Short mmCIF file of C-alpha atoms in Angstrom, two decimals:
data_model
loop_
_atom_site.label_atom_id
_atom_site.label_comp_id
_atom_site.label_asym_id
_atom_site.label_seq_id
_atom_site.Cartn_x
_atom_site.Cartn_y
_atom_site.Cartn_z
CA UNK A 1 175.52 -69.26 104.01
CA UNK A 2 177.06 -72.09 102.13
CA UNK A 3 179.73 -72.86 99.64
CA UNK A 4 179.99 -75.35 96.86
CA UNK A 5 181.26 -78.79 97.73
CA UNK A 6 185.03 -79.10 97.65
CA UNK A 7 186.62 -81.83 95.58
CA UNK A 8 188.38 -83.29 98.62
CA UNK A 9 185.05 -83.93 100.34
CA UNK A 10 184.65 -86.83 97.90
CA UNK A 11 187.64 -88.67 99.44
CA UNK A 12 186.23 -91.59 101.47
CA UNK A 13 187.07 -92.19 105.14
CA UNK A 14 188.73 -88.80 105.50
CA UNK A 15 187.99 -85.51 107.25
CA UNK A 16 190.19 -82.89 105.66
CA UNK A 17 191.14 -80.27 108.27
CA UNK A 18 190.04 -77.29 106.24
CA UNK A 19 189.27 -73.76 107.36
CA UNK A 20 185.65 -74.48 108.33
CA UNK A 21 186.52 -77.59 110.30
CA UNK A 22 189.43 -75.77 111.96
CA UNK A 23 187.04 -73.02 113.02
CA UNK A 24 184.63 -75.52 114.59
CA UNK A 25 187.46 -77.38 116.26
CA UNK A 26 189.45 -74.44 117.58
CA UNK A 27 188.81 -74.87 121.33
CA UNK A 28 188.90 -78.66 121.04
CA UNK A 29 192.33 -78.46 119.40
CA UNK A 30 193.55 -75.92 121.96
CA UNK A 31 192.56 -78.42 124.67
CA UNK A 32 194.55 -81.13 122.87
CA UNK A 33 197.50 -78.75 122.56
CA UNK A 34 197.40 -78.14 126.33
CA UNK A 35 198.27 -81.84 126.83
CA UNK A 36 201.85 -81.04 125.81
CA UNK A 37 202.52 -80.08 129.43
CA UNK A 38 202.97 -82.96 131.90
CA UNK A 39 201.10 -81.11 134.68
CA UNK A 40 198.11 -80.65 132.35
CA UNK A 41 198.13 -84.31 131.39
CA UNK A 42 197.98 -85.22 135.07
CA UNK A 43 195.22 -82.75 135.81
CA UNK A 44 193.18 -83.97 132.84
CA UNK A 45 193.50 -87.66 133.78
CA UNK A 46 192.55 -86.92 137.40
CA UNK A 47 189.17 -85.43 136.41
CA UNK A 48 188.57 -85.33 132.68
CA UNK A 49 185.23 -83.52 132.70
CA UNK A 50 186.43 -80.85 135.09
CA UNK A 51 189.50 -80.19 132.97
CA UNK A 52 187.45 -80.10 129.76
CA UNK A 53 185.13 -77.47 131.28
CA UNK A 54 188.05 -75.04 131.18
CA UNK A 55 187.76 -74.98 127.38
CA UNK A 56 184.71 -73.42 125.74
CA UNK A 57 184.14 -76.34 123.37
CA UNK A 58 180.75 -77.92 122.65
CA UNK A 59 179.27 -80.58 124.92
CA UNK A 60 179.33 -82.92 121.94
CA UNK A 61 183.08 -82.43 121.65
CA UNK A 62 183.61 -83.02 125.39
CA UNK A 63 181.61 -86.27 125.24
CA UNK A 64 183.63 -87.49 122.27
CA UNK A 65 186.87 -86.78 124.16
CA UNK A 66 185.72 -88.66 127.25
CA UNK A 67 184.56 -91.62 125.16
CA UNK A 68 187.72 -91.46 122.97
CA UNK A 69 185.56 -91.53 119.86
CA UNK A 70 188.44 -90.84 117.49
CA UNK A 71 186.56 -90.56 114.19
CA UNK A 72 183.81 -88.49 115.79
CA UNK A 73 186.51 -86.14 117.10
CA UNK A 74 187.90 -85.77 113.58
CA UNK A 75 184.41 -84.99 112.34
CA UNK A 76 183.92 -82.41 115.11
CA UNK A 77 187.04 -80.53 114.09
CA UNK A 78 189.99 -82.17 115.84
CA UNK A 79 193.10 -82.53 113.72
CA UNK A 80 194.90 -85.88 113.83
CA UNK A 81 198.27 -84.39 114.83
CA UNK A 82 196.68 -82.79 117.90
CA UNK A 83 194.61 -85.91 118.68
CA UNK A 84 197.88 -87.80 118.98
CA UNK A 85 198.49 -85.92 122.23
CA UNK A 86 195.35 -87.48 123.70
CA UNK A 87 196.54 -90.94 122.67
CA UNK A 88 199.99 -90.23 124.17
CA UNK A 89 198.34 -89.00 127.38
CA UNK A 90 196.70 -92.46 127.52
CA UNK A 91 200.19 -93.97 126.96
CA UNK A 92 199.08 -95.29 123.58
CA UNK A 93 200.94 -95.00 120.29
CA UNK A 94 199.90 -93.21 117.15
CA UNK A 95 199.70 -96.59 115.47
CA UNK A 96 197.20 -97.75 118.08
CA UNK A 97 195.10 -94.62 117.51
CA UNK A 98 195.15 -95.20 113.75
CA UNK A 99 193.95 -98.78 114.24
CA UNK A 100 191.07 -97.48 116.37
CA UNK A 101 190.09 -95.08 113.58
CA UNK A 102 190.15 -97.94 111.08
CA UNK A 103 188.21 -100.10 113.55
CA UNK A 104 190.53 -103.11 113.72
CA UNK A 105 192.81 -104.53 116.42
CA UNK A 106 196.30 -102.98 116.34
CA UNK A 107 197.93 -106.30 115.30
CA UNK A 108 195.69 -106.45 112.26
CA UNK A 109 196.56 -102.87 111.34
CA UNK A 110 200.28 -103.60 111.65
CA UNK A 111 199.82 -106.69 109.47
CA UNK A 112 198.17 -104.58 106.78
CA UNK A 113 201.04 -102.09 106.90
CA UNK A 114 203.70 -104.83 106.76
CA UNK A 115 201.94 -106.20 103.67
CA UNK A 116 202.42 -102.84 101.93
CA UNK A 117 199.58 -100.79 103.40
CA UNK A 118 196.07 -100.03 102.18
CA UNK A 119 195.83 -99.86 98.39
CA UNK A 120 194.28 -96.64 97.05
CA UNK A 121 192.15 -98.78 94.71
CA UNK A 122 188.57 -98.52 95.87
CA UNK A 123 189.45 -95.67 98.25
CA UNK A 124 189.65 -92.75 95.84
CA UNK A 125 186.08 -91.55 95.68
CA UNK A 126 182.88 -91.70 97.70
CA UNK A 127 180.91 -91.53 94.46
CA UNK A 128 182.72 -94.59 93.13
CA UNK A 129 181.95 -96.42 96.37
CA UNK A 130 178.31 -95.42 96.24
CA UNK A 131 178.66 -93.38 99.44
CA UNK A 132 177.64 -90.04 97.93
CA UNK B 1 230.13 -67.27 98.85
CA UNK B 2 227.73 -69.66 100.55
CA UNK B 3 226.47 -72.44 98.30
CA UNK B 4 223.78 -75.10 98.47
CA UNK B 5 225.69 -78.20 97.53
CA UNK B 6 223.05 -80.88 97.99
CA UNK B 7 219.53 -81.77 98.98
CA UNK B 8 218.19 -84.52 101.20
CA UNK B 9 214.62 -85.79 100.94
CA UNK B 10 213.49 -87.89 103.86
CA UNK B 11 210.43 -88.96 105.80
CA UNK B 12 210.22 -87.76 109.40
CA UNK B 13 207.93 -90.39 110.95
CA UNK B 14 207.97 -90.01 114.77
CA UNK B 15 208.08 -93.79 115.32
CA UNK B 16 211.56 -93.81 113.70
CA UNK B 17 212.81 -91.41 116.37
CA UNK B 18 211.16 -93.48 119.08
CA UNK B 19 212.86 -96.63 117.76
CA UNK B 20 216.29 -94.95 118.04
CA UNK B 21 215.58 -93.32 121.42
CA UNK B 22 214.35 -96.59 122.92
CA UNK B 23 217.10 -98.81 121.46
CA UNK B 24 214.79 -100.77 119.14
CA UNK B 25 216.78 -100.35 115.91
CA UNK B 26 217.86 -103.99 115.88
CA UNK B 27 214.31 -105.32 116.00
CA UNK B 28 213.27 -107.14 112.80
CA UNK B 29 210.58 -104.50 112.13
CA UNK B 30 213.19 -101.73 112.04
CA UNK B 31 216.36 -103.40 110.68
CA UNK B 32 215.60 -102.88 106.95
CA UNK B 33 214.82 -99.21 107.49
CA UNK B 34 218.00 -98.32 109.36
CA UNK B 35 220.08 -100.43 106.98
CA UNK B 36 218.57 -98.49 104.10
CA UNK B 37 219.68 -95.18 105.62
CA UNK B 38 223.31 -96.29 106.14
CA UNK B 39 224.60 -95.01 102.76
CA UNK B 40 222.98 -91.61 103.36
CA UNK B 41 224.48 -91.39 106.81
CA UNK B 42 227.89 -92.24 105.36
CA UNK B 43 227.42 -89.63 102.63
CA UNK B 44 226.58 -87.03 105.27
CA UNK B 45 229.61 -87.96 107.40
CA UNK B 46 231.83 -87.44 104.33
CA UNK B 47 230.06 -84.30 103.12
CA UNK B 48 230.28 -82.44 106.46
CA UNK B 49 228.11 -79.44 105.60
CA UNK B 50 228.45 -76.27 107.68
CA UNK B 51 224.75 -75.47 107.67
CA UNK B 52 221.52 -77.40 107.08
CA UNK B 53 218.32 -75.65 106.07
CA UNK B 54 215.65 -78.10 107.19
CA UNK B 55 212.22 -77.69 105.63
CA UNK B 56 209.74 -79.47 107.86
CA UNK B 57 206.36 -79.06 109.40
CA UNK B 58 205.54 -78.45 112.99
CA UNK B 59 202.96 -80.89 114.39
CA UNK B 60 201.12 -78.58 116.78
CA UNK B 61 204.16 -78.15 119.03
CA UNK B 62 205.90 -74.85 118.25
CA UNK B 63 202.62 -73.40 117.07
CA UNK B 64 199.22 -73.98 118.58
CA UNK B 65 196.08 -72.93 116.71
CA UNK B 66 196.23 -69.26 117.68
CA UNK B 67 198.58 -68.42 114.86
CA UNK B 68 199.25 -70.64 111.84
CA UNK B 69 202.07 -69.33 109.65
CA UNK B 70 202.36 -70.75 106.14
CA UNK B 71 206.15 -70.29 106.06
CA UNK B 72 208.23 -69.57 109.19
CA UNK B 73 212.00 -69.37 109.67
CA UNK B 74 213.69 -69.94 113.01
CA UNK B 75 216.22 -67.18 113.74
CA UNK B 76 217.27 -68.20 117.25
CA UNK B 77 220.78 -69.09 118.50
CA UNK B 78 219.53 -72.36 119.86
CA UNK B 79 216.27 -74.26 119.68
CA UNK B 80 214.96 -76.46 122.51
CA UNK B 81 213.33 -79.83 121.86
CA UNK B 82 209.53 -79.94 122.29
CA UNK B 83 207.64 -82.21 124.66
CA UNK B 84 205.10 -83.66 122.21
CA UNK B 85 203.13 -85.48 124.88
CA UNK B 86 205.54 -88.16 126.07
CA UNK B 87 208.49 -85.99 127.16
CA UNK B 88 211.08 -84.34 124.85
CA UNK B 89 213.19 -86.63 122.65
CA UNK B 90 216.61 -87.22 124.25
CA UNK B 91 218.54 -85.37 121.55
CA UNK B 92 220.81 -82.33 121.91
CA UNK B 93 219.33 -78.87 121.45
CA UNK B 94 219.63 -77.66 117.86
CA UNK B 95 222.13 -74.90 117.16
CA UNK B 96 220.85 -72.16 114.88
CA UNK B 97 222.56 -69.66 112.64
CA UNK B 98 220.76 -66.40 113.43
CA UNK B 99 222.86 -64.22 111.11
CA UNK B 100 222.25 -66.34 108.03
CA UNK B 101 218.64 -67.09 109.00
CA UNK B 102 217.90 -63.37 109.29
CA UNK B 103 219.57 -62.76 105.94
CA UNK B 104 217.33 -65.43 104.40
CA UNK B 105 214.23 -63.77 105.82
CA UNK B 106 215.25 -60.38 104.48
CA UNK B 107 216.08 -61.69 101.02
CA UNK B 108 212.95 -63.87 100.80
CA UNK B 109 210.55 -61.12 101.83
CA UNK B 110 212.02 -58.81 99.20
CA UNK B 111 211.51 -61.68 96.76
CA UNK B 112 207.82 -61.60 97.75
CA UNK B 113 207.73 -64.64 100.06
CA UNK B 114 206.07 -63.41 103.24
CA UNK B 115 208.02 -65.27 105.89
CA UNK B 116 207.06 -65.38 109.58
CA UNK B 117 210.06 -64.74 111.83
CA UNK B 118 210.48 -67.00 114.87
CA UNK B 119 212.97 -65.70 117.41
CA UNK B 120 212.05 -68.48 119.81
CA UNK B 121 210.82 -71.85 118.70
CA UNK B 122 210.62 -75.41 119.99
CA UNK B 123 211.43 -78.13 117.50
CA UNK B 124 209.58 -81.41 117.15
CA UNK B 125 210.10 -84.77 115.43
CA UNK B 126 209.48 -83.20 112.02
CA UNK B 127 212.96 -81.69 112.25
CA UNK B 128 214.77 -83.92 114.74
CA UNK B 129 213.96 -87.31 113.17
CA UNK B 130 215.67 -86.38 109.87
CA UNK B 131 218.69 -85.20 111.91
CA UNK B 132 218.80 -88.50 113.79
CA UNK B 133 218.57 -90.43 110.52
CA UNK B 134 221.44 -88.48 108.96
CA UNK B 135 223.73 -87.86 111.97
CA UNK B 136 222.83 -90.62 114.44
CA UNK B 137 223.08 -89.91 118.16
CA UNK B 138 225.95 -87.44 118.72
CA UNK B 139 226.53 -85.57 122.00
CA UNK B 140 226.25 -82.39 120.04
CA UNK B 141 224.92 -81.87 116.49
CA UNK B 142 227.83 -81.30 114.07
CA UNK B 143 225.94 -78.73 112.00
CA UNK B 144 224.12 -75.45 112.40
CA UNK B 145 220.48 -75.53 111.41
CA UNK B 146 217.99 -73.09 109.94
CA UNK B 147 214.48 -74.46 110.55
CA UNK B 148 211.94 -73.60 107.89
CA UNK B 149 208.45 -74.61 109.00
CA UNK B 150 205.67 -75.03 106.44
CA UNK B 151 202.00 -75.29 107.36
CA UNK B 152 200.67 -78.61 106.14
CA UNK B 153 198.30 -79.13 109.09
CA UNK B 154 195.42 -76.87 108.13
CA UNK B 155 194.28 -77.13 104.52
CA UNK B 156 195.47 -75.70 102.24
CA UNK B 157 199.20 -76.15 102.48
CA UNK B 158 201.09 -73.89 100.09
CA UNK B 159 200.99 -75.38 96.58
CA UNK B 160 203.82 -77.46 95.21
CA UNK B 161 204.57 -74.70 92.74
CA UNK B 162 204.82 -72.10 95.50
CA UNK B 163 207.18 -74.38 97.42
CA UNK B 164 209.30 -75.02 94.33
CA UNK B 165 209.63 -71.28 93.72
CA UNK B 166 210.45 -70.66 97.39
CA UNK B 167 213.32 -73.10 96.94
CA UNK B 168 214.62 -71.08 93.99
CA UNK B 169 214.49 -67.90 96.09
CA UNK B 170 216.36 -69.68 98.90
CA UNK B 171 219.14 -70.60 96.46
CA UNK B 172 219.46 -66.95 95.47
CA UNK B 173 219.43 -65.81 99.12
CA UNK B 174 222.13 -68.30 100.15
CA UNK B 175 224.35 -67.33 97.21
CA UNK B 176 224.16 -63.68 98.22
CA UNK B 177 225.82 -64.46 101.59
CA UNK B 178 229.54 -63.70 101.53
CA UNK B 179 230.90 -66.26 103.92
CA UNK B 180 232.19 -69.51 102.37
CA UNK B 181 229.69 -72.03 103.63
CA UNK B 182 228.63 -75.42 102.36
CA UNK B 183 224.88 -75.71 102.83
CA UNK B 184 222.59 -78.72 102.49
CA UNK B 185 218.84 -78.38 102.32
CA UNK B 186 216.37 -80.96 103.60
CA UNK B 187 212.84 -81.57 102.36
CA UNK B 188 211.09 -83.74 104.91
CA UNK B 189 207.80 -85.55 105.52
CA UNK B 190 205.79 -88.01 103.46
CA UNK B 191 205.92 -90.16 101.55
CA UNK B 192 202.46 -91.60 100.98
CA UNK B 193 200.52 -91.85 104.21
CA UNK B 194 197.18 -91.25 105.80
CA UNK B 195 197.01 -91.15 109.57
CA UNK B 196 193.37 -90.31 110.14
CA UNK B 197 189.96 -91.90 109.76
CA UNK B 198 188.81 -95.23 108.30
CA UNK B 199 191.16 -94.75 105.33
CA UNK B 200 194.30 -94.66 107.54
CA UNK B 201 197.19 -96.79 106.35
CA UNK B 202 196.90 -95.86 102.69
CA UNK B 203 200.14 -96.35 100.74
CA UNK B 204 200.68 -95.72 97.04
CA UNK B 205 204.06 -97.05 96.01
CA UNK B 206 203.62 -96.13 92.33
CA UNK B 207 202.89 -92.51 93.26
CA UNK B 208 205.93 -92.36 95.55
CA UNK B 209 208.28 -93.90 93.00
CA UNK B 210 207.08 -91.52 90.30
CA UNK B 211 207.65 -88.65 92.73
CA UNK B 212 211.22 -89.78 93.43
CA UNK B 213 211.87 -90.15 89.68
CA UNK B 214 210.44 -86.70 89.03
CA UNK B 215 212.72 -85.02 91.56
CA UNK B 216 215.69 -85.77 89.35
CA UNK B 217 214.10 -85.89 85.93
CA UNK B 218 211.20 -83.49 85.86
CA UNK B 219 210.61 -81.33 88.94
CA UNK B 220 208.53 -78.92 86.85
CA UNK B 221 205.96 -81.70 86.45
CA UNK B 222 205.91 -82.38 90.19
CA UNK B 223 205.41 -78.67 90.87
CA UNK B 224 202.13 -78.85 88.94
CA UNK B 225 200.58 -81.65 91.02
CA UNK B 226 197.47 -80.11 92.65
CA UNK B 227 196.77 -80.69 96.39
CA UNK B 228 193.78 -82.97 95.67
CA UNK B 229 196.03 -85.40 93.80
CA UNK B 230 198.40 -85.87 96.75
CA UNK B 231 195.47 -86.36 99.12
CA UNK B 232 193.41 -88.69 96.93
CA UNK B 233 196.26 -90.74 95.47
CA UNK B 234 198.74 -90.94 98.34
CA UNK B 235 196.77 -90.17 101.52
CA UNK B 236 195.55 -87.00 103.22
CA UNK B 237 198.90 -86.40 104.92
CA UNK B 238 200.98 -87.06 101.79
CA UNK B 239 200.54 -83.35 101.14
CA UNK B 240 203.73 -83.08 103.23
CA UNK B 241 205.60 -83.95 100.04
CA UNK B 242 205.31 -80.34 98.86
CA UNK B 243 208.14 -79.65 101.32
CA UNK B 244 210.44 -81.80 99.19
CA UNK B 245 209.82 -79.35 96.35
CA UNK B 246 211.33 -76.49 98.39
CA UNK B 247 214.47 -78.61 98.63
CA UNK B 248 214.43 -79.42 94.92
CA UNK B 249 213.87 -75.80 93.89
CA UNK B 250 216.94 -74.75 95.87
CA UNK B 251 219.25 -77.08 93.93
CA UNK B 252 219.06 -75.38 90.53
CA UNK B 253 218.25 -76.92 87.17
CA UNK B 254 220.47 -79.96 87.24
CA UNK B 255 221.06 -82.52 89.93
CA UNK B 256 222.77 -85.85 90.26
CA UNK B 257 220.98 -88.56 92.21
CA UNK B 258 223.51 -90.03 94.63
CA UNK B 259 221.25 -92.40 96.53
CA UNK B 260 217.65 -93.45 96.93
CA UNK B 261 215.84 -95.70 99.38
CA UNK B 262 212.18 -96.64 99.72
CA UNK B 263 210.58 -98.75 102.40
CA UNK B 264 207.12 -99.64 103.73
CA UNK B 265 206.20 -99.32 106.56
CA UNK B 266 207.24 -97.15 109.45
CA UNK B 267 204.09 -97.03 111.56
CA UNK B 268 201.52 -95.74 109.03
CA UNK B 269 203.93 -94.23 106.51
CA UNK B 270 205.91 -95.10 103.41
CA UNK B 271 209.49 -94.02 104.04
CA UNK B 272 211.50 -92.39 101.29
CA UNK B 273 215.02 -91.02 101.21
CA UNK B 274 216.91 -89.39 98.37
CA UNK B 275 220.23 -87.57 98.12
CA UNK B 276 220.62 -85.11 95.26
CA UNK B 277 223.81 -83.17 94.54
CA UNK B 278 223.63 -79.85 92.74
CA UNK B 279 225.69 -79.96 89.52
#
């Protein structure tokens, strides 16, 4: 079973949360959703692995949560809006999480944004960048 | 007769709400943004609409992943504020307008827009940040609100064209309500931004400015922009801009641009604001 490559898969540095990724990430995202409740946030922080075992996600997904591997989580089907709840549970901001995904210190990320943000030039296509 | 008198386009970046809630609006980072919204706030204070239809997207707060409606209308009397992971925003609960909301649902479904009905619904920053930007920090919101949630989280969001046509059907639905009401409609989210992966922080000012121009001059052109173009040119999450096309569709053929403001950055987003009056 396969389908032809979607046009958006050529966008560099991006994991579009499409139907297939959403399917893979369902239990992971439901875990993230559960962090809306303060009692769940507490329970999770007290014993992360134990809490994660309540959700039938893959071991790979659990490991990525524990290690806070943000880009890996996106790849494994987490959606950024839900991932934010994990960052908030850690008392971090969305901006901090974004800087982690980019792989730079937060101050550097803020500096880039204050200078007008990342230009789309050079970031439109994997093919153009020689990544595909 | 109820009438849609104007539309508001605005970003709904959560960091803007946090800046207000935590008293940081006078910090140098935030001063230009809040100054830029002053004319819109003044316009709203003078316009005093009875009802606001706020087109926004839920960010995994009202809806988890069990059920993902493409279009949903809130029909409750009152809507509580969601705890998004750091406690609910300290803003008043949002008063609904169940009679008019239910009328909208009925009219829209007969017009072939299959709307999900929400009789209970928590609201998140997608809806409350635009309210804060336009009405400040009142004890009680001075307007009744009909929340219209659009799925932009799981690809694909409804197309720009679909959103534009939904707006037209909303205009018709509002005008078939007997009570004399002055209604404003909000399109929220955007503008250019990407908040995931190594490409996070992408901003495309040219795209955003052309989008703002098009709202007044050529919405038909905007309605034809395919999803890939928003994502590639203006960031994966810029797809939120389709919600502005619901607002534009509801204003009829001709509009007058009253005010526009554009600013980079708020956290990872380009912030846009436009006020359009139906003429």
